[in-house]
Amino acid sequence: MQMDTQVESALVLLAQGNAEQALRVLQNCLQQNPYHAGALHGLACVARAGGDNRAAVALAAKAVQLQAEPHFHITLGLALLAEGQVEAARAAIHVAILESPRDPRAHDAMASVLEAQQRIAEAERALRTVIRLRPLEQERHLALAAFLSRHGLLEKAIEVSGKALQLDTQNLFAQNLHGMILHGAGKAAEAEPYFRVVAAKLPTSAPALANHGAALFATRSYEEARDVLAKSAQLEPKAAETRSNLGLVQMALGRLQEAAQELQAACVLQQNDARLMLNYATVLADLGERRQAEALFCKVEKQAGNSTDAARARMNRGVLYLAEGRFAKGWELFEARQLLVAPPACAAGLPQWDGAPQEKPVLLYAEQGLGDVLQFLRYVVPAAQRVPVLLYVPQSIRSFVQQMDLARLPHVTICTSQHVPKAVAACGLMSLPDVLGMEAPFAWQPDIAGIQKSASNKKAALNVGLCWAGSSTYQFDRRRSINPQMLAPLGRLNTVEFQSLQKNNEEAQQFLFPMAELPQGDVLKTSRVMAGLDVVITVDTMIAHLGGLLGLPVLLLDRFGGDWRWAEGSTITQPDGEVHSLWYPSVRVIRQPQAGEGDAPWQPCIVTVLQILQKMAEKRTDMVP
């Protein structure tokens, strides 16, 4: 009895982290009785804690031979599992379950074995058995939640970790795990409060701050995210993920130089990490350091093989070439996006059209945003000269496309649903330049039925459309959107009336000066409103493409390091210094002269716009009697 008590005290010492003292107690026991099964089992536990699983197997096996206690079999099974002897481990733990079916430790151990065998459903049942046996023990629920999260069963994991929190709402580990599962499920806004509590309780914990900063970044709370991540990086400067997230936050804020410094540091800390190299190359490209960016993209392609990282690097290299006007190779590389984004259901399973003439119909389908659709619709006309075309576009733009002259071509059919059984091949609209062999940009202004420009030159007032923000769901929208306060000087112009082109009318209602609201609806309704405008002022959104297709004068406010389609490869600089799009000649590109945070980089652009509007208004006044 005295020796059993000594063994129990040794196991308590081990649980407290005092393995050396536990070892001495157990060795003393075995000096007194070399065949004491409990002491041998205790030594097996010490060996497992020290990572010596081979010794643990030998000691636990000897203990089982002397005294076949169920928990001895559990220790033996876990040591065998650590040694890679999975089936032997399952057999040992199965004995423990048979001998002690209400011991949660046995079912927990069996779950580990089943998980190692990729028997995920059975492992989940084992962990749920543990919870039935110990329903009020929070750690049991947390173990199941972590397991479900590891295997992508995130909604189940959220439910279980939520129940775990109810058992003890103050447990920081539970709050952190719940936050991590929510964040992993794309629910950053729900995760952020949990990470905030953990970070507040552990203000010097770099991981806690890093988690909170990542959630703030995902919810686009950039300034606070930067402060939190910077503090985490100060505490642990060698955390590559933290430095990378900090760099991405700086990038979202427009501080490209600072972003490059952090992303470069992340790459140095975790060399050859494809994702980190991609992030760094992207900011280098935005800074105009294209050769460095190209070298990094090539390195990722070479190292990452056939992975999605390699496809992303190849696509980004294609974007780099398109920006420079190297279109033939750019379109070819840009095709790598097909490995990253699945086609719509109507195109699934159809072979890729290679551009060859044929009599059977080919499905051409929309990709990415509405602006991309509008830009690449021009290729439908030459495609229809080779094959009968079934054209599928999103519903919000379909009525507009149906009014285009291309919809009246004899070999073009606009699909009204994703059910297109006649197609024998498919091709994304953005793949058409490559498959058709049409390298360079070309202007296109279709005839659109029912869209008539108003005789605005008979009116005294200049009618101006404004669009100052893109989609708030885009992670880096802050860089391309303008603070409406920056547009305040426009409201002081005489004989100028303003029309909102923002998708959300609530934003227009809160604007600095009166403007007409945009009728809510599809692109056709928007185009009819825009047809009555004299000029459109917009950031890089669908409105720029729509204005260009309508042939309206468009002043495009483009961020520093903006999209490839407004870069030098797709524009022409006129003798007077004006930069115009090759895709849409009526679109004038007004770029930020430098990168930076906040309003300052936009100030020169607004000054230019104000000067242009003043001249247009003065000219209008002179023309009207």
XYZ file of C-alpha atoms in Angstrom:
625
model
C 0.000 0.000 0.000
C 2.850 2.377 0.851
C 4.484 1.725 -2.527
C 1.186 2.337 -4.360
C 0.952 5.666 -2.575
C 4.477 6.532 -3.693
C 3.566 5.710 -7.311
C 0.491 7.931 -7.107
C 2.571 10.792 -5.720
C 5.060 10.319 -8.581
C 2.276 10.597 -11.160
C 1.064 13.784 -9.462
C 4.601 15.191 -9.700
C 4.700 14.248 -13.384
C 1.372 15.995 -14.014
C 2.814 19.087 -12.348
C 5.767 19.023 -14.737
C 8.330 17.715 -12.255
C 9.454 14.677 -14.250
C 12.871 14.387 -12.574
C 11.441 14.109 -9.076
C 8.796 11.656 -10.323
C 11.544 9.531 -11.871
C 13.483 9.406 -8.617
C 10.409 8.306 -6.648
C 9.599 5.549 -9.152
C 13.191 4.297 -9.302
C 13.211 4.089 -5.521
C 10.025 1.994 -5.682
C 11.570 -0.416 -8.183
C 14.685 -0.779 -6.055
C 12.395 -2.069 -3.356
C 10.329 -4.233 -5.751
C 11.567 -4.650 -9.366
C 8.259 -6.279 -10.308
C 5.908 -3.569 -9.104
C 3.549 -3.102 -12.050
C 2.405 0.371 -10.977
C 5.964 1.685 -10.765
C 6.801 0.227 -14.198
C 3.697 1.891 -15.621
C 4.730 5.136 -13.941
C 8.153 4.927 -15.596
C 6.386 4.361 -18.932
C 4.443 7.577 -18.361
C 7.668 9.445 -17.565
C 9.276 8.040 -20.724
C 6.289 9.154 -22.828
C 6.452 12.638 -21.328
C 10.126 12.798 -22.262
C 9.473 11.652 -25.832
C 11.106 8.238 -25.410
C 8.180 6.205 -26.704
C 10.261 3.113 -27.442
C 11.159 2.836 -23.769
C 7.547 3.622 -22.869
C 6.356 0.673 -24.981
C 8.772 -1.724 -23.280
C 7.920 -0.517 -19.758
C 4.152 -0.455 -20.322
C 4.218 -3.918 -21.918
C 6.065 -5.289 -18.904
C 3.543 -3.622 -16.578
C 0.658 -5.187 -18.516
C 2.255 -8.646 -18.250
C 2.450 -8.257 -14.482
C -0.938 -6.640 -13.936
C -3.399 -6.064 -16.822
C -4.929 -2.824 -15.610
C -7.053 -1.035 -18.268
C -5.159 2.233 -17.933
C -1.883 0.347 -18.441
C -3.233 -0.752 -21.819
C -4.093 2.882 -22.622
C -0.508 3.998 -21.937
C 0.835 1.093 -23.978
C -1.517 1.905 -26.848
C -0.596 5.596 -26.945
C 3.121 4.782 -26.870
C 2.658 2.273 -29.721
C 0.728 4.920 -31.668
C 3.568 7.406 -31.207
C 5.945 4.760 -32.560
C 3.784 4.335 -35.663
C 2.460 0.893 -34.697
C -1.142 1.924 -35.251
C -2.873 -1.463 -35.420
C -1.055 -2.716 -32.311
C -2.077 0.503 -30.572
C -5.711 -0.046 -31.542
C -5.614 -3.581 -30.159
C -4.169 -2.452 -26.819
C -6.692 0.368 -26.370
C -9.543 -1.926 -27.428
C -8.685 -4.130 -24.457
C -8.929 -1.084 -22.174
C -12.375 -0.243 -23.546
C -13.597 -3.811 -23.056
C -12.291 -3.889 -19.492
C -13.395 -0.367 -18.548
C -16.060 0.887 -20.993
C -16.896 3.945 -18.876
C -13.344 5.250 -18.708
C -13.296 8.350 -20.926
C -9.514 8.069 -21.279
C -9.876 4.829 -23.212
C -12.331 6.284 -25.728
C -10.217 9.421 -26.066
C -7.169 7.277 -26.835
C -9.138 5.219 -29.335
C -10.184 8.452 -31.079
C -6.489 9.266 -31.556
C -5.866 5.858 -33.108
C -8.880 6.082 -35.394
C -7.841 9.561 -36.499
C -4.383 8.226 -37.368
C -6.125 5.589 -39.499
C -8.201 8.326 -41.195
C -11.383 6.747 -39.829
C -12.754 10.193 -39.130
C -16.420 9.371 -38.549
C -15.498 6.615 -36.042
C -13.048 8.921 -34.282
C -15.750 11.554 -33.933
C -18.112 8.978 -32.416
C -15.422 8.011 -29.913
C -14.959 11.638 -28.833
C -18.711 12.098 -28.516
C -18.753 9.007 -26.281
C -16.213 10.763 -24.067
C -18.549 13.751 -23.790
C -21.493 11.519 -22.884
C -19.375 10.049 -20.105
C -18.124 13.450 -18.894
C -20.680 16.024 -20.109
C -19.593 18.756 -17.684
C -15.856 18.591 -18.373
C -15.049 21.500 -20.668
C -11.804 20.046 -21.975
C -13.718 17.092 -23.456
C -15.851 19.421 -25.565
C -12.782 21.413 -26.572
C -11.005 18.252 -27.726
C -13.931 17.370 -29.992
C -14.136 20.936 -31.308
C -10.425 20.949 -32.165
C -10.766 17.559 -33.874
C -13.717 18.713 -35.987
C -11.846 21.864 -36.950
C -8.772 19.896 -38.027
C -10.906 17.923 -40.436
C -12.785 20.838 -41.941
C -16.073 20.162 -40.156
C -16.227 23.791 -39.133
C -19.936 24.283 -38.531
C -19.958 21.266 -36.204
C -16.794 22.556 -34.546
C -18.369 25.978 -33.936
C -21.397 24.349 -32.310
C -19.250 22.182 -30.014
C -16.802 24.933 -29.031
C -19.798 27.176 -28.310
C -21.150 24.547 -25.898
C -17.712 24.293 -24.314
C -17.723 28.041 -23.674
C -21.089 27.806 -21.958
C -19.506 25.476 -19.383
C -16.918 28.115 -18.442
C -17.166 31.468 -20.157
C -13.991 32.759 -18.491
C -11.673 30.057 -19.817
C -9.210 31.854 -22.098
C -8.182 28.690 -23.918
C -11.828 28.006 -24.753
C -12.348 31.576 -25.937
C -9.229 31.418 -28.087
C -10.158 28.075 -29.646
C -13.695 29.267 -30.378
C -12.257 32.378 -32.021
C -9.796 30.367 -34.106
C -12.519 28.040 -35.363
C -14.785 30.966 -36.250
C -11.921 32.717 -38.032
C -11.067 29.550 -39.934
C -14.688 29.331 -41.045
C -14.486 32.808 -42.523
C -16.431 34.392 -39.666
C -13.802 36.912 -38.648
C -16.325 39.440 -37.370
C -17.696 36.844 -34.931
C -14.207 35.690 -33.942
C -12.799 39.149 -33.221
C -14.520 39.727 -29.822
C -13.134 36.446 -28.483
C -9.620 37.248 -29.628
C -10.007 40.724 -28.157
C -10.810 39.293 -24.714
C -7.837 36.901 -24.850
C -5.465 39.667 -25.984
C -6.701 41.980 -23.224
C -6.071 39.289 -20.601
C -2.685 38.379 -22.106
C -1.288 41.739 -23.274
C 2.275 40.441 -23.526
C 1.366 37.273 -25.454
C 2.550 37.633 -29.032
C 0.322 34.766 -30.320
C -2.774 36.240 -28.640
C -2.102 39.634 -30.201
C -1.330 38.037 -33.556
C -4.689 36.232 -33.579
C -6.523 39.432 -32.685
C -4.645 41.415 -35.331
C -5.430 38.830 -38.017
C -9.145 39.022 -37.179
C -9.073 42.808 -37.261
C -7.400 42.676 -40.665
C -10.049 40.280 -41.959
C -12.784 42.656 -40.780
C -10.958 45.558 -42.459
C -10.272 47.405 -39.190
C -6.892 48.270 -40.616
C -5.598 50.947 -38.263
C -6.296 48.909 -35.135
C -5.010 45.759 -36.844
C -1.740 47.519 -37.605
C -1.300 48.632 -33.985
C -2.043 45.171 -32.598
C 0.138 43.306 -35.102
C 2.996 45.776 -34.627
C 2.917 45.112 -30.886
C 2.894 41.364 -31.503
C 5.858 41.715 -33.874
C 7.767 43.702 -31.254
C 7.209 40.915 -28.730
C 8.122 38.189 -31.223
C 9.964 39.683 -34.219
C 10.702 36.251 -35.671
C 7.037 35.305 -36.170
C 6.833 35.175 -39.976
C 3.028 34.957 -40.107
C 2.645 38.038 -37.938
C 5.111 40.019 -40.038
C 3.293 38.933 -43.181
C -0.104 39.976 -41.832
C 1.348 43.296 -40.742
C 2.714 43.777 -44.246
C -0.679 43.013 -45.803
C -2.349 45.523 -43.481
C 0.160 48.175 -44.510
C -0.531 47.266 -48.121
C -4.281 47.656 -47.615
C -3.646 51.099 -46.111
C -1.545 52.141 -49.105
C 1.789 52.193 -47.271
C 3.544 50.074 -49.872
C 7.135 50.713 -48.775
C 6.349 49.697 -45.206
C 4.419 46.690 -46.521
C 7.405 45.604 -48.597
C 9.700 45.795 -45.553
C 7.443 43.552 -43.460
C 6.756 41.071 -46.247
C 10.449 40.831 -47.060
C 11.182 40.185 -43.382
C 8.580 37.404 -43.366
C 10.251 35.792 -46.392
C 13.664 35.922 -44.695
C 12.271 34.338 -41.532
C 10.485 31.552 -43.408
C 12.473 31.038 -46.555
C 10.962 29.305 -49.572
C 7.418 29.685 -48.238
C 5.434 30.103 -51.465
C 2.601 32.081 -49.919
C 4.920 34.593 -48.301
C 6.922 35.007 -51.497
C 3.715 35.614 -53.449
C 2.664 38.353 -51.032
C 6.056 40.018 -51.235
C 6.163 39.791 -55.026
C 2.702 41.369 -55.247
C 3.701 44.467 -53.302
C 6.940 44.728 -55.292
C 4.883 44.736 -58.487
C 2.664 47.503 -57.109
C 5.780 49.520 -56.278
C 6.986 49.159 -59.855
C 9.815 46.761 -58.917
C 8.652 44.387 -61.605
C 11.872 42.516 -62.299
C 12.217 41.575 -58.629
C 8.570 40.567 -58.568
C 8.982 38.503 -61.724
C 11.980 36.675 -60.252
C 9.992 35.754 -57.148
C 6.997 34.574 -59.175
C 9.325 32.385 -61.251
C 10.902 30.980 -58.084
C 7.509 30.019 -56.679
C 6.510 28.387 -59.979
C 9.689 26.342 -59.979
C 9.514 25.254 -56.342
C 5.772 24.738 -55.939
C 5.343 22.249 -58.794
C 1.691 21.722 -59.704
C 0.233 23.293 -56.592
C -2.236 26.168 -56.432
C 0.640 28.374 -55.265
C 2.438 27.681 -58.533
C -0.731 28.494 -60.485
C -1.148 31.724 -58.543
C 2.447 32.695 -59.236
C 2.031 31.945 -62.930
C -1.187 33.961 -63.133
C 0.385 36.899 -61.276
C 3.346 36.821 -63.631
C 0.848 36.988 -66.465
C -0.767 40.053 -64.876
C 2.695 41.609 -64.620
C 3.265 41.095 -68.339
C -0.176 42.452 -69.218
C 0.569 45.604 -67.235
C 3.751 46.071 -69.274
C 2.036 45.394 -72.609
C 3.676 41.990 -73.149
C 0.298 40.598 -74.146
C 1.076 37.374 -76.025
C 2.893 35.793 -73.076
C 0.687 37.605 -70.573
C -2.553 36.057 -71.860
C -0.918 32.626 -71.944
C 0.223 32.856 -68.315
C -3.069 34.408 -67.228
C -4.774 31.124 -68.133
C -3.389 29.658 -64.893
C -6.342 31.280 -63.124
C -8.467 28.374 -64.368
C -6.704 26.172 -61.816
C -7.733 28.571 -59.045
C -11.352 29.423 -59.827
C -13.960 26.847 -60.788
C -16.126 27.614 -63.834
C -19.889 28.031 -63.427
C -22.059 24.929 -63.290
C -23.065 25.317 -66.942
C -19.429 24.903 -68.031
C -18.489 22.089 -65.664
C -17.317 18.996 -67.517
C -17.122 20.690 -70.917
C -13.769 20.625 -72.729
C -11.937 23.920 -73.214
C -12.476 25.480 -76.618
C -9.154 25.996 -78.377
C -10.353 28.710 -80.761
C -10.680 26.442 -83.802
C -13.688 27.005 -86.112
C -16.495 24.469 -85.728
C -20.199 24.109 -86.436
C -21.329 22.988 -82.981
C -21.989 25.656 -80.314
C -19.466 26.797 -77.749
C -20.433 28.195 -74.364
C -18.755 31.509 -73.498
C -19.192 32.336 -69.836
C -18.573 35.349 -67.613
C -15.699 35.433 -65.146
C -14.940 37.531 -62.075
C -16.629 40.935 -61.644
C -19.049 42.843 -63.839
C -16.295 45.190 -65.000
C -14.350 42.198 -66.340
C -17.453 40.980 -68.173
C -18.000 44.370 -69.810
C -14.365 44.601 -70.881
C -14.157 41.152 -72.459
C -17.547 41.093 -74.171
C -15.813 42.660 -77.199
C -14.247 39.282 -77.961
C -17.641 37.630 -78.452
C -17.934 39.202 -81.904
C -14.760 37.621 -83.386
C -15.535 34.361 -81.557
C -18.957 34.248 -83.237
C -17.210 34.403 -86.606
C -15.677 31.001 -85.839
C -18.381 29.146 -83.892
C -22.026 29.429 -82.840
C -21.912 31.114 -79.432
C -24.011 30.440 -76.335
C -23.276 33.388 -74.041
C -23.843 33.079 -70.284
C -23.532 36.209 -68.107
C -24.827 37.081 -64.608
C -28.472 38.036 -64.353
C -27.645 41.575 -63.185
C -25.987 42.339 -66.542
C -28.025 40.078 -68.836
C -30.693 42.626 -69.829
C -27.943 45.112 -70.747
C -26.147 42.543 -72.921
C -29.424 41.619 -74.599
C -29.659 45.226 -75.828
C -26.212 45.110 -77.460
C -25.762 44.639 -81.160
C -23.725 41.483 -80.498
C -26.898 39.859 -79.129
C -28.487 40.354 -82.546
C -25.738 38.517 -84.402
C -27.050 35.354 -86.140
C -24.654 33.019 -84.328
C -25.014 34.418 -80.778
C -27.592 33.219 -78.243
C -27.880 34.784 -74.790
C -28.523 32.040 -72.240
C -31.240 32.798 -69.708
C -30.149 30.056 -67.314
C -27.159 27.855 -66.585
C -28.838 24.959 -68.385
C -27.154 24.897 -71.815
C -27.266 21.280 -73.056
C -26.250 22.068 -76.650
C -22.727 23.302 -75.895
C -19.901 20.927 -76.817
C -17.082 23.094 -75.437
C -16.671 26.097 -73.156
C -14.410 29.094 -72.770
C -14.266 31.899 -70.234
C -14.553 35.398 -71.657
C -11.150 36.295 -70.237
C -9.569 33.362 -72.099
C -10.711 34.643 -75.496
C -7.698 36.885 -76.213
C -5.452 33.838 -75.827
C -7.524 31.284 -77.766
C -8.345 33.772 -80.549
C -4.741 34.930 -80.820
C -5.768 38.572 -80.397
C -2.935 40.023 -78.371
C -3.229 43.808 -78.204
C -6.080 45.864 -76.687
C -8.567 47.335 -79.116
C -11.348 49.868 -78.691
C -14.974 48.783 -78.936
C -18.147 50.793 -78.584
C -21.203 48.645 -79.244
C -24.572 49.868 -80.400
C -26.979 49.502 -77.476
C -30.671 49.631 -78.227
C -32.689 52.071 -76.160
C -29.659 53.920 -74.845
C -29.624 57.460 -76.134
C -27.402 60.264 -74.980
C -29.341 63.350 -73.982
C -28.798 66.652 -75.750
C -27.001 67.968 -72.697
C -25.316 70.819 -74.563
C -28.633 72.655 -74.489
C -28.586 72.798 -70.704
C -26.628 75.287 -68.649
C -25.714 72.804 -65.929
C -22.984 70.219 -66.366
C -24.320 66.812 -65.347
C -21.629 64.811 -63.535
C -21.810 61.227 -62.268
C -19.827 60.316 -59.156
C -18.643 56.926 -57.945
C -16.146 57.156 -55.099
C -16.001 53.637 -53.665
C -15.785 50.045 -54.823
C -17.041 46.943 -53.064
C -16.432 46.998 -49.318
C -16.101 43.203 -49.376
C -12.825 43.461 -51.301
C -9.934 43.165 -48.836
C -7.912 45.976 -50.440
C -10.808 48.263 -51.359
C -9.459 51.048 -49.113
C -6.657 51.711 -51.614
C -8.919 52.170 -54.615
C -11.752 54.063 -52.876
C -11.811 57.735 -51.950
C -12.949 59.386 -48.763
C -16.059 61.344 -49.896
C -14.721 64.360 -47.979
C -12.069 64.639 -50.697
C -14.781 65.440 -53.242
C -16.166 68.378 -51.254
C -14.486 71.018 -53.507
C -16.510 69.738 -56.459
C -19.709 70.792 -54.739
C -18.597 74.435 -54.807
C -18.561 74.525 -58.605
C -21.271 76.638 -60.219
C -23.585 75.225 -62.889
C -22.708 71.621 -62.029
C -25.255 68.992 -61.005
C -24.271 65.654 -59.565
C -25.674 62.169 -60.008
C -24.737 59.373 -57.614
C -23.437 56.233 -59.286
C -22.864 54.422 -56.000
C -24.540 51.063 -55.631
C -25.663 51.922 -52.093
C -27.972 54.940 -52.067
C -27.562 55.364 -48.300
C -24.013 56.571 -48.925
C -25.276 59.162 -51.414
C -27.907 60.392 -48.955
C -25.169 61.154 -46.422
C -22.986 62.934 -48.980
C -21.601 66.444 -48.602
C -23.743 68.074 -51.268
C -27.048 67.198 -52.962
C -27.048 64.635 -55.721
C -29.598 62.477 -57.444
C -29.878 58.885 -56.266
C -29.092 55.968 -58.561
C -32.176 53.861 -59.361
C -31.553 50.463 -57.819
C -31.632 47.624 -60.300
C -29.484 46.033 -62.926
C -26.763 47.374 -65.214
C -29.259 48.356 -67.905
C -30.972 50.817 -65.550
C -27.603 52.230 -64.550
C -26.580 52.645 -68.189
C -29.768 54.571 -68.959
C -29.011 56.993 -66.134
C -25.400 57.363 -67.240
C -26.388 58.062 -70.844
C -27.702 61.427 -69.708
C -24.424 62.493 -68.095
C -21.803 64.827 -69.483
C -18.918 63.264 -67.604
C -18.320 60.434 -65.149
C -15.843 60.614 -62.264
C -15.141 57.203 -60.793
C -12.634 55.022 -59.049
C -11.708 51.622 -60.509
C -15.111 49.919 -60.543
C -17.612 48.566 -63.059
C -18.773 52.172 -63.615
C -15.510 52.975 -65.431
C -16.059 50.109 -67.875
C -19.707 50.962 -68.405
C -18.915 54.622 -69.042
C -16.214 53.610 -71.493
C -18.563 51.297 -73.405
C -21.129 54.101 -73.631
C -18.445 56.420 -74.997
C -18.889 58.886 -72.148
C -16.019 61.085 -70.973
C -14.755 59.234 -67.910
C -12.211 60.537 -65.405
C -10.827 57.394 -63.798
C -9.141 57.981 -60.441
C -6.577 55.194 -60.299
C -4.546 54.191 -57.258
C -0.767 53.989 -57.365
C 0.175 50.510 -58.577
C -3.367 50.024 -59.878
C -4.936 47.310 -61.976
C -3.130 46.057 -65.093
C -5.859 47.269 -67.464
C -5.120 50.911 -66.587
C -1.325 50.483 -66.603
C 1.046 51.601 -69.344
C 0.487 48.476 -71.443
C -3.192 49.372 -71.885
C -2.941 53.158 -72.114
C -1.500 55.820 -74.353
C -0.028 59.130 -73.213
C -1.021 61.944 -75.515
C 1.245 64.919 -76.374
C -0.536 67.095 -73.807
C 0.247 64.538 -71.081
C -3.247 63.086 -70.826
C -3.352 59.313 -70.339
C -6.183 57.486 -72.138
C -7.260 53.861 -72.185
C -6.664 51.738 -75.279
C -9.730 49.692 -74.326
C -11.969 52.719 -73.871
C -10.623 55.862 -75.617
C -13.101 58.090 -73.769
C -11.600 57.038 -70.407
C -8.885 59.334 -69.109
C -6.714 57.771 -66.406
C -5.658 60.068 -63.561
C -3.178 58.188 -61.380
C -1.970 58.822 -57.884
C 1.589 60.145 -58.275
C 2.766 58.182 -55.251
C 1.604 55.587 -52.774
C 0.570 56.461 -49.265
C -2.017 56.198 -46.558
C -5.198 58.209 -46.324
C -6.284 61.199 -48.363
C -2.947 62.779 -49.295
C -2.140 60.582 -52.349
C -5.526 61.460 -53.837
C -5.131 65.209 -53.449
C -3.309 65.811 -56.788
C -5.941 63.711 -58.582
C -8.781 65.789 -57.137
C -7.020 69.009 -58.138
C -6.766 67.714 -61.718
C -10.437 66.704 -61.754
C -11.472 70.095 -60.411
C -9.533 71.860 -63.156
C -11.104 69.667 -65.834
C -14.633 70.266 -64.531
C -14.065 74.000 -64.316
C -12.989 74.105 -67.963
C -15.953 71.964 -69.026
C -18.376 74.133 -67.069
C -16.921 77.315 -68.542
C -17.174 75.873 -72.040
C -20.786 74.881 -71.387
C -21.623 78.380 -70.177
C -20.093 79.901 -73.310
C -22.140 77.589 -75.551
C -25.521 78.150 -73.896
C -27.180 81.489 -74.844
